[in-house]
Short mmCIF file of C-alpha atoms in Angstrom, two decimals:
data_model
loop_
_atom_site.label_atom_id
_atom_site.label_comp_id
_atom_site.label_asym_id
_atom_site.label_seq_id
_atom_site.Cartn_x
_atom_site.Cartn_y
_atom_site.Cartn_z
CA MET A 20 150.01 166.06 -112.56
CA PHE A 21 150.18 169.26 -113.01
CA ASP A 22 152.77 170.08 -114.87
CA ALA A 23 155.47 172.76 -113.54
CA ALA A 24 157.79 175.92 -114.91
CA PRO A 25 160.89 173.94 -115.81
CA LEU A 26 163.80 175.12 -113.95
CA PRO A 27 167.49 176.18 -114.54
CA ALA A 28 169.55 173.80 -115.00
CA ASP A 29 171.78 175.38 -112.57
CA ALA A 30 169.87 176.37 -110.40
CA PRO A 31 171.22 175.48 -107.32
CA GLU A 32 168.66 172.45 -104.91
CA HIS A 33 167.90 176.08 -102.78
CA ALA A 34 166.55 177.57 -105.65
CA ILE A 35 164.23 175.32 -105.74
CA PRO A 36 160.01 177.05 -105.11
CA VAL A 37 158.27 175.63 -102.50
CA HIS A 38 155.18 177.14 -101.43
CA GLY A 39 153.48 174.60 -99.32
CA PRO A 40 154.04 173.41 -95.97
CA ALA A 41 158.14 172.25 -94.96
CA HIS A 42 156.82 168.51 -94.38
CA SER A 43 154.47 168.09 -97.67
CA ALA A 44 157.42 169.91 -99.80
CA ILE A 45 158.33 168.42 -102.79
CA ALA A 46 160.74 170.18 -105.28
CA PRO A 47 158.49 169.52 -108.93
CA ALA A 48 159.67 166.83 -111.37
CA ALA A 49 158.57 166.11 -114.32
CA PRO A 50 155.06 164.51 -115.48
CA SER A 51 155.64 160.69 -116.32
CA ALA A 52 154.32 159.44 -119.53
CA GLU A 53 151.70 158.06 -118.47
CA PRO A 54 149.69 159.85 -114.91
CA THR A 55 149.67 157.45 -111.32
CA ILE A 56 147.27 157.86 -108.58
CA THR A 57 147.95 155.41 -106.03
CA TRP A 58 146.78 154.23 -102.56
CA THR A 59 150.37 153.34 -99.98
CA GLU A 60 149.32 152.46 -97.08
CA PRO A 61 150.30 154.65 -93.20
CA GLN A 62 152.49 152.71 -91.05
CA GLU A 63 150.13 152.88 -87.79
CA SER A 64 147.00 151.27 -89.27
CA PHE A 65 144.17 152.77 -89.05
CA LEU A 66 142.64 150.80 -86.15
CA ILE A 67 145.07 151.99 -84.47
CA LEU A 68 143.87 155.01 -85.29
CA ALA A 69 140.33 154.48 -85.26
CA LEU A 70 141.01 153.18 -81.75
CA ARG A 71 142.93 156.46 -80.56
CA ASN A 72 140.03 158.82 -81.11
CA PHE A 73 137.67 157.08 -80.35
CA GLY A 74 138.90 156.17 -77.09
CA LEU A 75 140.45 160.80 -76.98
CA THR A 76 136.35 161.52 -78.06
CA LEU A 77 134.93 160.11 -75.36
CA ALA A 78 137.87 160.90 -73.02
CA THR A 79 136.56 164.34 -73.46
CA PHE A 80 133.07 163.80 -73.49
CA GLY A 81 133.10 164.73 -77.76
CA LEU A 82 135.25 167.53 -78.02
CA TYR A 83 138.39 165.82 -79.13
CA TYR A 84 135.86 164.52 -82.41
CA PHE A 85 137.22 167.52 -84.62
CA TRP A 86 140.46 166.54 -84.12
CA ALA A 87 139.69 162.67 -84.68
CA ARG A 88 138.08 164.02 -88.26
CA VAL A 89 140.65 166.13 -88.83
CA GLU A 90 143.54 163.19 -88.42
CA THR A 91 141.38 160.88 -90.55
CA ARG A 92 141.03 163.13 -93.53
CA ARG A 93 145.43 163.49 -93.33
CA ARG A 94 146.01 160.24 -93.19
CA VAL A 95 144.07 160.09 -95.60
CA HIS A 96 145.31 162.28 -97.65
CA ARG A 97 148.72 161.07 -97.74
CA ALA A 98 147.88 157.61 -98.23
CA ILE A 99 146.60 158.91 -101.86
CA HIS A 100 150.08 159.43 -104.06
CA ILE A 101 149.57 161.28 -107.99
CA ASP A 102 152.37 160.32 -110.02
CA GLY A 103 154.19 159.58 -107.03
CA ALA A 104 153.73 162.45 -104.28
CA PRO A 105 151.10 162.94 -102.11
CA LEU A 106 148.90 165.26 -100.84
CA ASP A 107 148.94 166.65 -97.98
CA TYR A 108 145.65 168.11 -95.64
CA THR A 109 147.07 171.07 -93.17
CA GLY A 110 143.65 171.13 -91.11
CA SER A 111 143.03 171.39 -87.74
CA GLY A 112 141.28 170.12 -85.13
CA ARG A 113 140.29 174.00 -83.69
CA GLU A 114 139.00 174.88 -87.35
CA GLY A 115 136.76 172.43 -87.85
CA LEU A 116 135.45 172.90 -83.77
CA ILE A 117 135.24 177.28 -84.70
CA SER A 118 132.73 176.01 -88.16
CA PHE A 119 130.59 174.52 -86.15
CA VAL A 120 130.60 176.84 -83.39
CA ILE A 121 129.53 179.73 -86.02
CA GLY A 122 128.08 177.62 -87.81
CA GLY A 123 125.43 176.84 -85.46
CA LEU A 124 125.22 179.85 -83.87
CA ILE A 125 124.09 181.51 -86.91
CA ALA A 126 121.48 178.65 -87.54
CA VAL A 127 120.13 178.89 -84.67
CA SER A 128 120.40 183.01 -84.80
CA LEU A 129 118.49 182.72 -87.54
CA VAL A 130 115.63 180.25 -86.95
CA CYS A 131 115.12 182.91 -83.64
CA ILE A 132 114.52 185.63 -85.96
CA PHE A 133 112.29 184.47 -87.91
CA LEU A 134 110.80 183.03 -84.93
CA ALA A 135 110.29 185.72 -83.68
CA THR A 136 109.52 188.02 -86.89
CA PHE A 137 106.11 185.41 -87.82
CA SER A 138 104.67 185.54 -83.94
CA ARG A 139 103.88 188.94 -84.07
CA PRO A 140 99.95 189.67 -84.26
CA GLN A 141 101.26 191.57 -87.92
CA ILE A 142 101.44 189.03 -89.24
CA SER A 143 99.83 186.66 -87.28
CA SER A 144 96.01 188.22 -88.53
CA LEU A 145 97.69 187.39 -92.26
CA GLY A 146 97.47 182.83 -91.38
CA ILE A 147 101.18 182.85 -91.25
CA GLY A 148 101.36 182.60 -86.96
CA GLN A 149 100.02 179.68 -84.81
CA ALA A 150 96.84 179.17 -87.24
CA GLY A 151 99.14 178.93 -89.89
CA PHE A 152 101.78 177.21 -88.22
CA PRO A 153 103.12 175.13 -91.60
CA TRP A 154 103.21 177.82 -93.47
CA ARG A 155 105.59 178.88 -90.78
CA ARG A 156 107.97 176.09 -91.40
CA LEU A 157 108.06 176.76 -95.02
CA MET A 158 109.34 180.10 -94.53
CA ILE A 159 111.43 179.58 -92.08
CA SER A 160 113.26 176.86 -94.45
CA PHE A 161 113.81 179.18 -96.53
CA PRO A 162 115.88 180.91 -95.02
CA LEU A 163 117.97 177.53 -93.74
CA MET A 164 117.84 176.17 -97.26
CA PHE A 165 120.52 179.18 -98.45
CA LEU A 166 122.72 178.57 -95.46
CA LEU A 167 123.03 174.89 -96.58
CA GLY A 168 124.53 175.51 -99.67
CA SER A 169 126.56 178.47 -98.42
CA ILE A 170 127.80 175.84 -96.32
CA ALA A 171 128.83 173.57 -98.25
CA TYR A 172 130.92 175.31 -100.80
CA ARG A 173 132.42 176.74 -97.38
CA LYS A 174 132.99 173.56 -96.54
CA ARG A 175 134.67 171.80 -100.51
CA LYS A 176 136.26 174.92 -99.45
CA GLU A 177 138.47 175.84 -97.05
CA ILE A 178 138.82 171.81 -97.26
CA LEU A 179 140.61 172.16 -100.71
CA ARG A 180 142.52 175.16 -98.85
CA ARG A 181 144.43 172.66 -96.90
CA THR A 182 145.17 170.22 -99.67
CA TRP A 183 148.52 170.25 -101.55
CA TRP A 184 150.71 168.62 -103.63
CA ARG A 185 153.94 169.06 -105.30
CA GLY A 186 153.86 172.55 -102.68
CA GLU A 187 151.22 173.47 -104.19
CA ARG A 188 147.87 174.25 -102.50
CA PHE A 189 144.17 173.44 -104.56
CA ASP A 190 141.54 176.53 -103.73
CA LEU A 191 137.81 177.50 -104.34
CA LYS A 192 137.58 181.18 -106.06
CA GLY A 193 133.80 181.80 -106.99
CA GLU A 194 131.91 183.17 -103.78
CA ALA A 195 130.11 181.23 -101.40
CA TRP A 196 126.55 183.05 -101.61
CA SER A 197 126.45 183.04 -105.79
CA TYR A 198 126.80 179.31 -105.27
CA ALA A 199 124.31 179.09 -101.82
CA TRP A 200 122.50 181.30 -104.66
CA LEU A 201 122.16 178.39 -107.39
CA HIS A 202 121.65 175.62 -105.12
CA PHE A 203 118.50 177.91 -103.18
CA TRP A 204 116.84 177.76 -106.47
CA THR A 205 117.43 174.76 -107.82
CA ALA A 206 116.10 172.97 -105.05
CA PHE A 207 111.98 173.70 -106.16
CA LEU A 208 112.80 172.06 -109.08
CA VAL A 209 112.99 168.54 -107.64
CA PRO A 210 109.11 168.54 -106.52
CA LEU A 211 107.15 170.45 -109.57
CA THR A 212 109.58 167.59 -111.64
CA LEU A 213 108.80 164.13 -109.44
CA GLY A 214 112.65 164.10 -108.55
CA TRP A 215 113.63 164.34 -111.98
CA ALA A 216 115.20 168.04 -111.66
CA ALA A 217 117.47 166.24 -108.77
CA PRO A 218 120.61 164.62 -111.30
CA TRP A 219 121.12 167.61 -113.10
CA ARG A 220 120.65 170.02 -110.26
CA ALA A 221 123.35 167.87 -108.05
CA ALA A 222 125.43 167.62 -111.31
CA LYS A 223 125.30 172.09 -112.01
CA LEU A 224 126.36 172.35 -108.76
CA GLU A 225 129.01 169.99 -108.95
CA ARG A 226 130.17 171.16 -112.25
CA ARG A 227 130.32 174.59 -110.76
CA LYS A 228 132.40 174.38 -107.65
CA ILE A 229 134.51 172.07 -110.28
CA GLU A 230 135.05 175.07 -112.91
CA GLU A 231 136.03 177.56 -109.68
CA MET A 232 138.51 175.11 -108.31
CA GLN A 233 142.58 174.70 -109.10
CA HIS A 234 145.78 173.90 -108.42
CA GLY A 235 148.44 177.34 -107.62
CA ILE A 236 147.25 178.45 -111.06
CA GLU A 237 146.22 175.66 -112.66
CA PRO A 238 142.03 175.59 -113.26
CA PHE A 239 140.14 172.58 -113.71
CA SER A 240 137.38 172.40 -116.16
CA ALA A 241 134.23 169.40 -115.56
CA ARG A 242 133.35 167.64 -118.92
CA PRO A 243 130.31 165.78 -117.66
CA THR A 244 128.09 163.00 -118.98
CA MET A 245 124.80 163.05 -117.24
CA ARG A 246 122.99 159.77 -118.97
CA PRO A 247 124.63 157.16 -117.29
CA LEU A 248 123.71 159.14 -114.37
CA TYR A 249 120.19 159.26 -115.42
CA LYS A 250 119.98 155.88 -116.17
CA ALA A 251 120.51 154.58 -112.96
CA PHE A 252 118.14 157.48 -111.64
CA ALA A 253 115.42 156.29 -113.78
CA GLN A 254 116.01 152.12 -112.23
CA LEU A 255 116.31 153.89 -108.92
CA TRP A 256 112.78 155.76 -109.73
CA PHE A 257 110.54 153.29 -111.62
CA CYS A 258 112.23 151.05 -109.62
CA GLY A 259 111.86 152.14 -106.28
CA GLY A 260 108.13 153.27 -107.09
CA LEU A 261 107.23 149.52 -107.61
CA ILE A 262 109.18 148.52 -104.57
CA TYR A 263 107.13 151.12 -102.50
CA ALA A 264 103.42 149.65 -103.68
CA THR A 265 104.32 145.72 -103.92
CA MET A 266 104.70 147.19 -99.62
CA LEU A 267 101.59 148.56 -99.49
CA VAL A 268 99.64 145.80 -101.55
CA LEU A 269 101.66 142.88 -99.27
CA LEU A 270 100.62 145.22 -96.09
CA GLY A 271 96.86 145.33 -97.02
CA LEU A 272 97.09 141.27 -97.66
CA PHE A 273 99.25 140.26 -94.73
CA VAL A 274 98.49 143.63 -91.94
CA GLY A 275 94.20 144.93 -93.58
CA GLU A 276 92.13 147.38 -91.94
CA PRO A 277 95.08 149.50 -89.12
CA VAL A 278 97.16 150.39 -91.66
CA VAL A 279 94.44 151.75 -94.00
CA GLU A 280 93.13 153.10 -89.86
CA ALA A 281 97.06 154.13 -90.07
CA LEU A 282 97.02 156.29 -93.14
CA GLN A 283 93.08 158.15 -93.32
CA LYS A 284 94.59 159.34 -89.45
CA LEU A 285 97.90 159.50 -89.42
CA THR A 286 98.68 157.85 -86.60
CA ILE A 287 100.40 154.51 -85.56
CA LYS A 288 98.19 153.72 -82.79
CA PRO A 289 96.01 150.74 -85.45
CA MET A 290 99.66 149.30 -85.78
CA LEU A 291 100.32 148.88 -82.80
CA VAL A 292 97.73 145.99 -81.78
CA PRO A 293 99.66 142.84 -80.81
CA GLY A 294 101.41 141.27 -83.61
CA VAL A 295 100.99 143.79 -86.27
CA PRO A 296 104.64 145.46 -85.49
CA GLN A 297 106.56 142.51 -86.13
CA THR A 298 104.18 142.06 -90.02
CA THR A 299 105.30 145.86 -90.57
CA LEU A 300 108.53 145.39 -89.72
CA MET A 301 109.74 142.03 -91.56
CA ILE A 302 107.80 143.04 -94.63
CA ALA A 303 109.59 146.86 -94.25
CA THR A 304 112.24 144.98 -93.90
CA VAL A 305 112.25 142.81 -97.23
CA CYS A 306 111.55 145.67 -99.26
CA LEU A 307 114.43 147.66 -97.90
CA ILE A 308 117.15 145.81 -98.61
CA PRO A 309 116.88 146.36 -102.86
CA CYS A 310 116.06 150.03 -102.42
CA LEU A 311 119.02 150.39 -99.75
CA MET A 312 120.36 148.53 -103.86
CA LEU A 313 118.88 150.75 -105.96
CA LEU A 314 119.79 153.62 -103.89
CA THR A 315 123.94 152.61 -103.25
CA ALA A 316 123.61 151.27 -107.40
CA TYR A 317 122.81 155.38 -107.68
CA HIS A 318 125.70 156.55 -105.39
CA ALA A 319 127.68 154.71 -107.76
CA ALA A 320 127.02 156.10 -110.74
CA TRP A 321 127.79 159.81 -109.52
CA LEU A 322 130.73 159.12 -107.92
CA ARG A 323 131.45 158.25 -112.48
CA HIS A 324 129.64 161.10 -112.94
CA GLN A 325 131.69 162.84 -110.23
CA VAL A 326 135.36 161.73 -110.55
CA SER A 327 135.03 161.22 -114.32
CA SER A 328 134.03 165.46 -114.21
CA ILE A 329 137.17 166.63 -113.64
CA GLY A 330 140.26 167.60 -115.32
CA ASN A 331 142.30 170.00 -116.88
CA ASP A 332 143.20 170.97 -120.19
CA ARG A 333 146.32 168.41 -120.36
CA VAL A 334 144.71 164.95 -117.75
CA ARG A 335 141.89 164.07 -116.70
CA LEU A 336 141.03 161.37 -114.24
CA SER A 337 138.38 158.31 -115.32
CA LEU A 338 136.39 156.12 -111.91
CA ALA A 339 135.78 153.03 -113.23
CA LEU A 340 133.77 151.56 -110.32
CA PRO A 341 132.15 147.64 -110.25
CA THR A 342 128.48 149.01 -109.57
CA TRP A 343 128.50 145.10 -106.95
CA PRO A 344 131.85 145.06 -105.34
CA PHE A 345 131.06 148.96 -104.83
CA ILE A 346 127.41 148.28 -102.17
CA ARG A 347 128.96 145.35 -101.07
CA MET A 348 131.91 147.85 -99.82
CA VAL A 349 129.51 149.69 -98.89
CA ALA A 350 127.18 147.30 -96.55
CA GLY A 351 129.99 146.08 -95.10
CA ASN A 352 131.76 149.91 -93.99
CA THR A 353 127.42 150.23 -92.69
CA LEU A 354 128.04 146.98 -90.55
CA MET A 355 130.90 147.57 -89.62
CA ARG A 356 130.58 152.12 -88.49
CA ALA A 357 127.22 149.90 -86.82
CA ALA A 358 128.43 147.64 -84.71
CA SER A 359 131.70 150.00 -83.37
CA PHE A 360 128.95 152.43 -82.70
CA GLY A 361 131.17 154.38 -85.27
CA ALA A 362 134.51 153.81 -82.92
CA LEU A 363 135.81 151.88 -85.96
CA SER A 364 134.70 154.72 -88.72
CA PRO A 365 138.28 155.97 -90.32
CA VAL A 366 138.83 152.68 -90.68
CA ALA A 367 135.41 152.79 -92.91
CA GLU A 368 136.77 155.74 -94.29
CA ALA A 369 140.06 154.44 -95.36
CA ARG A 370 138.46 151.75 -96.87
CA PHE A 371 136.23 153.35 -99.25
CA ALA A 372 139.12 155.87 -100.66
CA LYS A 373 141.23 153.45 -101.30
CA PHE A 374 138.42 151.40 -103.40
CA LEU A 375 138.21 154.68 -105.46
CA VAL A 376 141.74 155.61 -105.69
CA SER A 377 142.13 151.65 -107.17
CA HIS A 378 139.86 152.71 -110.04
CA THR A 379 140.79 156.05 -110.94
CA ARG A 380 143.23 156.50 -113.92
CA VAL A 381 144.60 159.42 -114.30
CA ARG A 382 145.08 160.11 -118.34
CA ARG A 383 146.34 162.81 -121.29
CA ALA A 384 144.02 165.36 -122.13
#
């Protein structure tokens, strides 16, 4: 996928430069005429891995979860081969546990500091105390929004820094705080535009990460195409609104007065009349299914946009993801996770990754 500098013809074998971990180092090879990305099933099935992870997680009262996540990610990475060379992931469960603890402590500290600040009499007199509790919650959400952006960037950075291919690792060369600021201020455009800024915001944030990504010293570049993404979003926005209006009409026809009273009083007590919950649930379920299908179709469009934006000066990725097979695959994975109470999540993740790889192509730029 990325061309390596040629070695002298008389260079000894031990002189081949290797910078990655020993078990993942692969000597650079001449690039093939047509780059390929393929999926290779591991010797041990993901089902056995899922059962082992689930058993160890239960036995350790959830503590093994971080090691289970790392093992699943490592197995998925090694199943993906680019030009015949597998990806390798060298992260550890200990790193995941430490990151979770530090992130939790920072979030709790921020909430406590803001609660203490806005509970002071001087602040309460301005209407942001107990009487202005909604405003206080809004002010607390501001630093958390900034923190979420920083977490998203750092998570991508840590995954890339632990991912190797042909002896060179991936990385993000930018700063988390700068990305967090972009994540923070663009969030306010979404409600102001009734959601229409959401695809633009997601694409802008993803482009920022791709532009700052590199493999060894090879930088990446993003070439996003927004029209297909906005086409899928428009279908979701208009059809979703139509389905919501239809649901309200059906509730008014078949449920009637309890719905109006519940909306006026903002309470579910009027809906607890015998027979009303069953009718409400049936109408909501009928309307929810097409909404979920629209959301999944938009997710497919987003994945096509995301993968097809990745590349460098020599090669680019493209994802030809069929919508209906993708919806069936996502529905199957959701049912699998729900029926197994999360035990088969590694199997679902492997199915998802295999599906994406099977529809991804690498082409010369």
